[in-house]
């Protein structure tokens, strides 16, 4: 049974109405990374960081999965082998579409994390630094997301999945951020067929054996249809 491992990035949620980071007019054109997405930024100005994530949480609560998310959920349901989605996205659109095996390597907007004791709990819609941790009462509440310089989540499990993959697909990611940017090369060297599905060639385009460029909402359902028709 073929094991399929899929990395997703902001591009898969673009047609749902969520901004990407590095496209023209994207999130990093409106906010400096060093102001909102580093542990130092949170130490310096936690209110600004919460404002940034509260706005994104509100926006994410207002959107729905698009045909690309739905196609990956269908793939998991109908493919005879294992399908694992590793997402860099902090939205919950894969789960909303029905995907069950999802790893959020950069965390999730719907999670709160105590910077003092490491306790995790479901995030309220509006988070404030002064929200006390339910476990230790410290007022160091932060979004449970992975900032630059922090270790992405579940890396041991992810490397293992990449080594076991028969097919590795990267969808809607520019390939600028490590370690996710190295997954195509890693999976290819371990023997997987590698495929990039993105609006345009990513910076790691040479790591992929197969390329499909276009909007995820069109090219992902077509790819899934092909995979599923091959197995019947
Ligand atoms: C469409 C589309 C449509 C549009 N259809 N497609 C020097 C060299 C190498 C590495 C480093 C280095 N210096 C520092 C590092 C490490 C650093 C890093 O990679 N930096 C680079 C920028 C150089 N990485 C880290 O720090 C990571 N941790 C780490 O490495 O730990 C190890 C370690 C720890 C401590 C000490 C030493 C080592 C952590 C990275 C955390 C990233 N965090 C963010 C923000 C938090 C989450 C959030 O707020 O949402 O995660 S940054 C941001 O980028 C976010 C994303 O998940 C991530 C990736 O972005 P993504 O998804 O690729 O989006 P875009 O916008 O870049 O691309 C979208 C693509 O979609 C484009 O290609 C479009 O064309 C396409 N598209 N519409 C299909 N309709």
PDB file of C-alpha atoms and ligand atoms in Angstrom, residues 9-12 14-15 20-23 28 37 52-53 56 88-90 106 145-152 172-179 197-200 214-216, ligand 1:
ATOM      1  CA  UNK A   9       1.567  25.789   3.252  1.00  0.00           C
ATOM      2  CA  UNK A  10      -0.346  29.049   3.167  1.00  0.00           C
ATOM      3  CA  UNK A  11      -1.111  28.713  -0.575  1.00  0.00           C
ATOM      4  CA  UNK A  12      -3.600  25.909   0.055  1.00  0.00           C
ATOM      5  CA  UNK A  14      -5.443  31.262  -0.150  1.00  0.00           C
ATOM      6  CA  UNK A  15      -8.609  30.420  -2.087  1.00  0.00           C
ATOM      7  CA  UNK A  20      -0.222  33.957   2.373  1.00  0.00           C
ATOM      8  CA  UNK A  21       2.990  35.339   3.878  1.00  0.00           C
ATOM      9  CA  UNK A  22       5.351  36.199   1.054  1.00  0.00           C
ATOM     10  CA  UNK A  23       3.090  36.928  -1.931  1.00  0.00           C
ATOM     11  CA  UNK A  28       4.829  39.976   5.830  1.00  0.00           C
ATOM     12  CA  UNK A  37       6.817  36.110  14.852  1.00  0.00           C
ATOM     13  CA  UNK A  52      -1.770  40.162  15.356  1.00  0.00           C
ATOM     14  CA  UNK A  53      -2.862  36.619  16.261  1.00  0.00           C
ATOM     15  CA  UNK A  56      -5.849  36.165  12.327  1.00  0.00           C
ATOM     16  CA  UNK A  88       2.732  24.600   8.271  1.00  0.00           C
ATOM     17  CA  UNK A  89      -0.615  26.365   8.540  1.00  0.00           C
ATOM     18  CA  UNK A  90      -2.080  27.438  11.855  1.00  0.00           C
ATOM     19  CA  UNK A 106       3.973  25.329  13.265  1.00  0.00           C
ATOM     20  CA  UNK A 145       2.466  28.729  17.333  1.00  0.00           C
ATOM     21  CA  UNK A 146       6.094  28.170  16.320  1.00  0.00           C
ATOM     22  CA  UNK A 147       8.091  31.347  15.806  1.00  0.00           C
ATOM     23  CA  UNK A 148      11.482  31.791  14.115  1.00  0.00           C
ATOM     24  CA  UNK A 149      14.230  30.252  16.229  1.00  0.00           C
ATOM     25  CA  UNK A 150      11.823  27.796  17.884  1.00  0.00           C
ATOM     26  CA  UNK A 151      11.717  24.080  17.160  1.00  0.00           C
ATOM     27  CA  UNK A 152       8.760  23.014  15.007  1.00  0.00           C
ATOM     28  CA  UNK A 172       1.090  25.836  -1.610  1.00  0.00           C
ATOM     29  CA  UNK A 173       4.414  26.554   0.048  1.00  0.00           C
ATOM     30  CA  UNK A 174       7.151  28.887  -1.187  1.00  0.00           C
ATOM     31  CA  UNK A 175       9.952  26.715   0.232  1.00  0.00           C
ATOM     32  CA  UNK A 176      11.590  29.567   2.118  1.00  0.00           C
ATOM     33  CA  UNK A 177      11.238  28.277   5.670  1.00  0.00           C
ATOM     34  CA  UNK A 178      13.263  25.436   7.171  1.00  0.00           C
ATOM     35  CA  UNK A 179      13.010  22.651   8.136  1.00  0.00           C
ATOM     36  CA  UNK A 197       1.737  21.526  -6.507  1.00  0.00           C
ATOM     37  CA  UNK A 198       1.955  25.300  -6.275  1.00  0.00           C
ATOM     38  CA  UNK A 199       0.775  28.434  -8.020  1.00  0.00           C
ATOM     39  CA  UNK A 200       4.322  28.982  -9.312  1.00  0.00           C
ATOM     40  CA  UNK A 214      -1.716  26.458 -10.867  1.00  0.00           C
ATOM     41  CA  UNK A 215      -4.281  27.288  -8.179  1.00  0.00           C
ATOM     42  CA  UNK A 216      -4.523  24.581  -5.520  1.00  0.00           C
TER      43      UNK A 216
HETATM   44  C1  LIG B   1      -0.678  29.207  -4.033  1.00  0.00           C
HETATM   45  C2  LIG B   1      -1.878  29.841  -4.142  1.00  0.00           C
HETATM   46  C3  LIG B   1      -2.933  29.073  -4.610  1.00  0.00           C
HETATM   47  C4  LIG B   1      -0.515  31.296  -3.410  1.00  0.00           C
HETATM   48  N1  LIG B   1      -2.719  27.799  -4.915  1.00  0.00           N
HETATM   49  N2  LIG B   1      -0.483  27.940  -4.351  1.00  0.00           N
HETATM   50  C5  LIG B   1      19.469  30.259   7.478  1.00  0.00           C
HETATM   51  C6  LIG B   1      19.427  29.164   6.627  1.00  0.00           C
HETATM   52  C7  LIG B   1      18.518  28.116   6.831  1.00  0.00           C
HETATM   53  C8  LIG B   1      17.628  28.155   7.905  1.00  0.00           C
HETATM   54  C9  LIG B   1      17.672  29.245   8.735  1.00  0.00           C
HETATM   55  C10 LIG B   1      18.592  30.268   8.529  1.00  0.00           C
HETATM   56  N3  LIG B   1      18.382  31.198   9.495  1.00  0.00           N
HETATM   57  C11 LIG B   1      17.369  30.787  10.290  1.00  0.00           C
HETATM   58  C12 LIG B   1      16.932  29.588   9.839  1.00  0.00           C
HETATM   59  C13 LIG B   1      15.823  28.773  10.415  1.00  0.00           C
HETATM   60  C14 LIG B   1      14.459  29.420  10.192  1.00  0.00           C
HETATM   61  C15 LIG B   1      14.287  29.688   8.696  1.00  0.00           C
HETATM   62  O1  LIG B   1      13.910  28.835   7.920  1.00  0.00           O
HETATM   63  N4  LIG B   1      14.526  30.916   8.259  1.00  0.00           N
HETATM   64  C16 LIG B   1      14.438  31.229   6.830  1.00  0.00           C
HETATM   65  C17 LIG B   1      13.454  32.376   6.629  1.00  0.00           C
HETATM   66  C18 LIG B   1      15.824  31.490   6.323  1.00  0.00           C
HETATM   67  N5  LIG B   1      13.480  28.457  10.637  1.00  0.00           N
HETATM   68  C19 LIG B   1      13.122  28.400  11.923  1.00  0.00           C
HETATM   69  O2  LIG B   1      13.521  29.181  12.766  1.00  0.00           O
HETATM   70  C20 LIG B   1      12.205  27.264  12.293  1.00  0.00           C
HETATM   71  N6  LIG B   1      12.750  26.554  13.377  1.00  0.00           N
HETATM   72  C21 LIG B   1      13.898  25.875  13.263  1.00  0.00           C
HETATM   73  O3  LIG B   1      14.566  25.854  12.254  1.00  0.00           O
HETATM   74  O4  LIG B   1      14.203  25.179  14.398  1.00  0.00           O
HETATM   75  C22 LIG B   1      15.496  24.595  14.503  1.00  0.00           C
HETATM   76  C23 LIG B   1      16.317  25.466  15.367  1.00  0.00           C
HETATM   77  C24 LIG B   1      15.769  26.011  16.512  1.00  0.00           C
HETATM   78  C25 LIG B   1      16.549  26.794  17.324  1.00  0.00           C
HETATM   79  C26 LIG B   1      17.852  27.051  16.979  1.00  0.00           C
HETATM   80  C27 LIG B   1      18.387  26.507  15.818  1.00  0.00           C
HETATM   81  C28 LIG B   1      17.607  25.706  15.008  1.00  0.00           C
HETATM   82  C29 LIG B   1      10.835  27.790  12.743  1.00  0.00           C
HETATM   83  C30 LIG B   1      10.083  28.384  11.616  1.00  0.00           C
HETATM   84  C31 LIG B   1       8.784  28.982  12.128  1.00  0.00           C
HETATM   85  C32 LIG B   1       7.982  29.634  11.016  1.00  0.00           C
HETATM   86  N7  LIG B   1       6.923  30.376  11.583  1.00  0.00           N
HETATM   87  C33 LIG B   1       5.951  31.032  10.701  1.00  0.00           C
HETATM   88  C34 LIG B   1       5.031  31.956  11.558  1.00  0.00           C
HETATM   89  C35 LIG B   1       4.325  31.198  12.685  1.00  0.00           C
HETATM   90  C36 LIG B   1       3.006  30.634  12.282  1.00  0.00           C
HETATM   91  C37 LIG B   1       2.026  31.695  11.835  1.00  0.00           C
HETATM   92  O5  LIG B   1       2.001  32.813  12.375  1.00  0.00           O
HETATM   93  O6  LIG B   1       1.211  31.406  10.932  1.00  0.00           O
HETATM   94  O7  LIG B   1       5.238  30.057   9.945  1.00  0.00           O
HETATM   95  S1  LIG B   1       6.747  32.039   9.424  1.00  0.00           S
HETATM   96  C38 LIG B   1       5.577  31.655   8.163  1.00  0.00           C
HETATM   97  O8  LIG B   1       6.287  30.977   7.086  1.00  0.00           O
HETATM   98  C39 LIG B   1       4.609  30.638   8.783  1.00  0.00           C
HETATM   99  C40 LIG B   1       4.483  29.643   7.662  1.00  0.00           C
HETATM  100  O9  LIG B   1       4.037  28.403   8.156  1.00  0.00           O
HETATM  101  C41 LIG B   1       5.870  29.606   7.070  1.00  0.00           C
HETATM  102  C42 LIG B   1       5.939  29.059   5.657  1.00  0.00           C
HETATM  103  O10 LIG B   1       5.268  29.896   4.763  1.00  0.00           O
HETATM  104  P1  LIG B   1       4.509  29.262   3.506  1.00  0.00           P
HETATM  105  O11 LIG B   1       3.393  28.426   3.977  1.00  0.00           O
HETATM  106  O12 LIG B   1       5.471  28.627   2.579  1.00  0.00           O
HETATM  107  O13 LIG B   1       3.835  30.573   2.862  1.00  0.00           O
HETATM  108  P2  LIG B   1       4.438  31.576   1.751  1.00  0.00           P
HETATM  109  O14 LIG B   1       3.612  32.794   1.789  1.00  0.00           O
HETATM  110  O15 LIG B   1       5.890  31.736   1.886  1.00  0.00           O
HETATM  111  O16 LIG B   1       4.195  30.785   0.357  1.00  0.00           O
HETATM  112  C43 LIG B   1       2.906  30.566  -0.162  1.00  0.00           C
HETATM  113  C44 LIG B   1       3.037  29.861  -1.514  1.00  0.00           C
HETATM  114  O17 LIG B   1       1.738  29.554  -1.955  1.00  0.00           O
HETATM  115  C45 LIG B   1       3.707  30.717  -2.599  1.00  0.00           C
HETATM  116  O18 LIG B   1       4.706  29.949  -3.268  1.00  0.00           O
HETATM  117  C46 LIG B   1       2.562  31.035  -3.559  1.00  0.00           C
HETATM  118  O19 LIG B   1       2.954  31.078  -4.922  1.00  0.00           O
HETATM  119  C47 LIG B   1       1.646  29.870  -3.329  1.00  0.00           C
HETATM  120  N8  LIG B   1       0.241  30.183  -3.582  1.00  0.00           N
HETATM  121  N9  LIG B   1      -1.708  31.180  -3.753  1.00  0.00           N
HETATM  122  C48 LIG B   1      -1.464  27.296  -4.787  1.00  0.00           C
HETATM  123  N10 LIG B   1      -4.156  29.636  -4.788  1.00  0.00           N
END
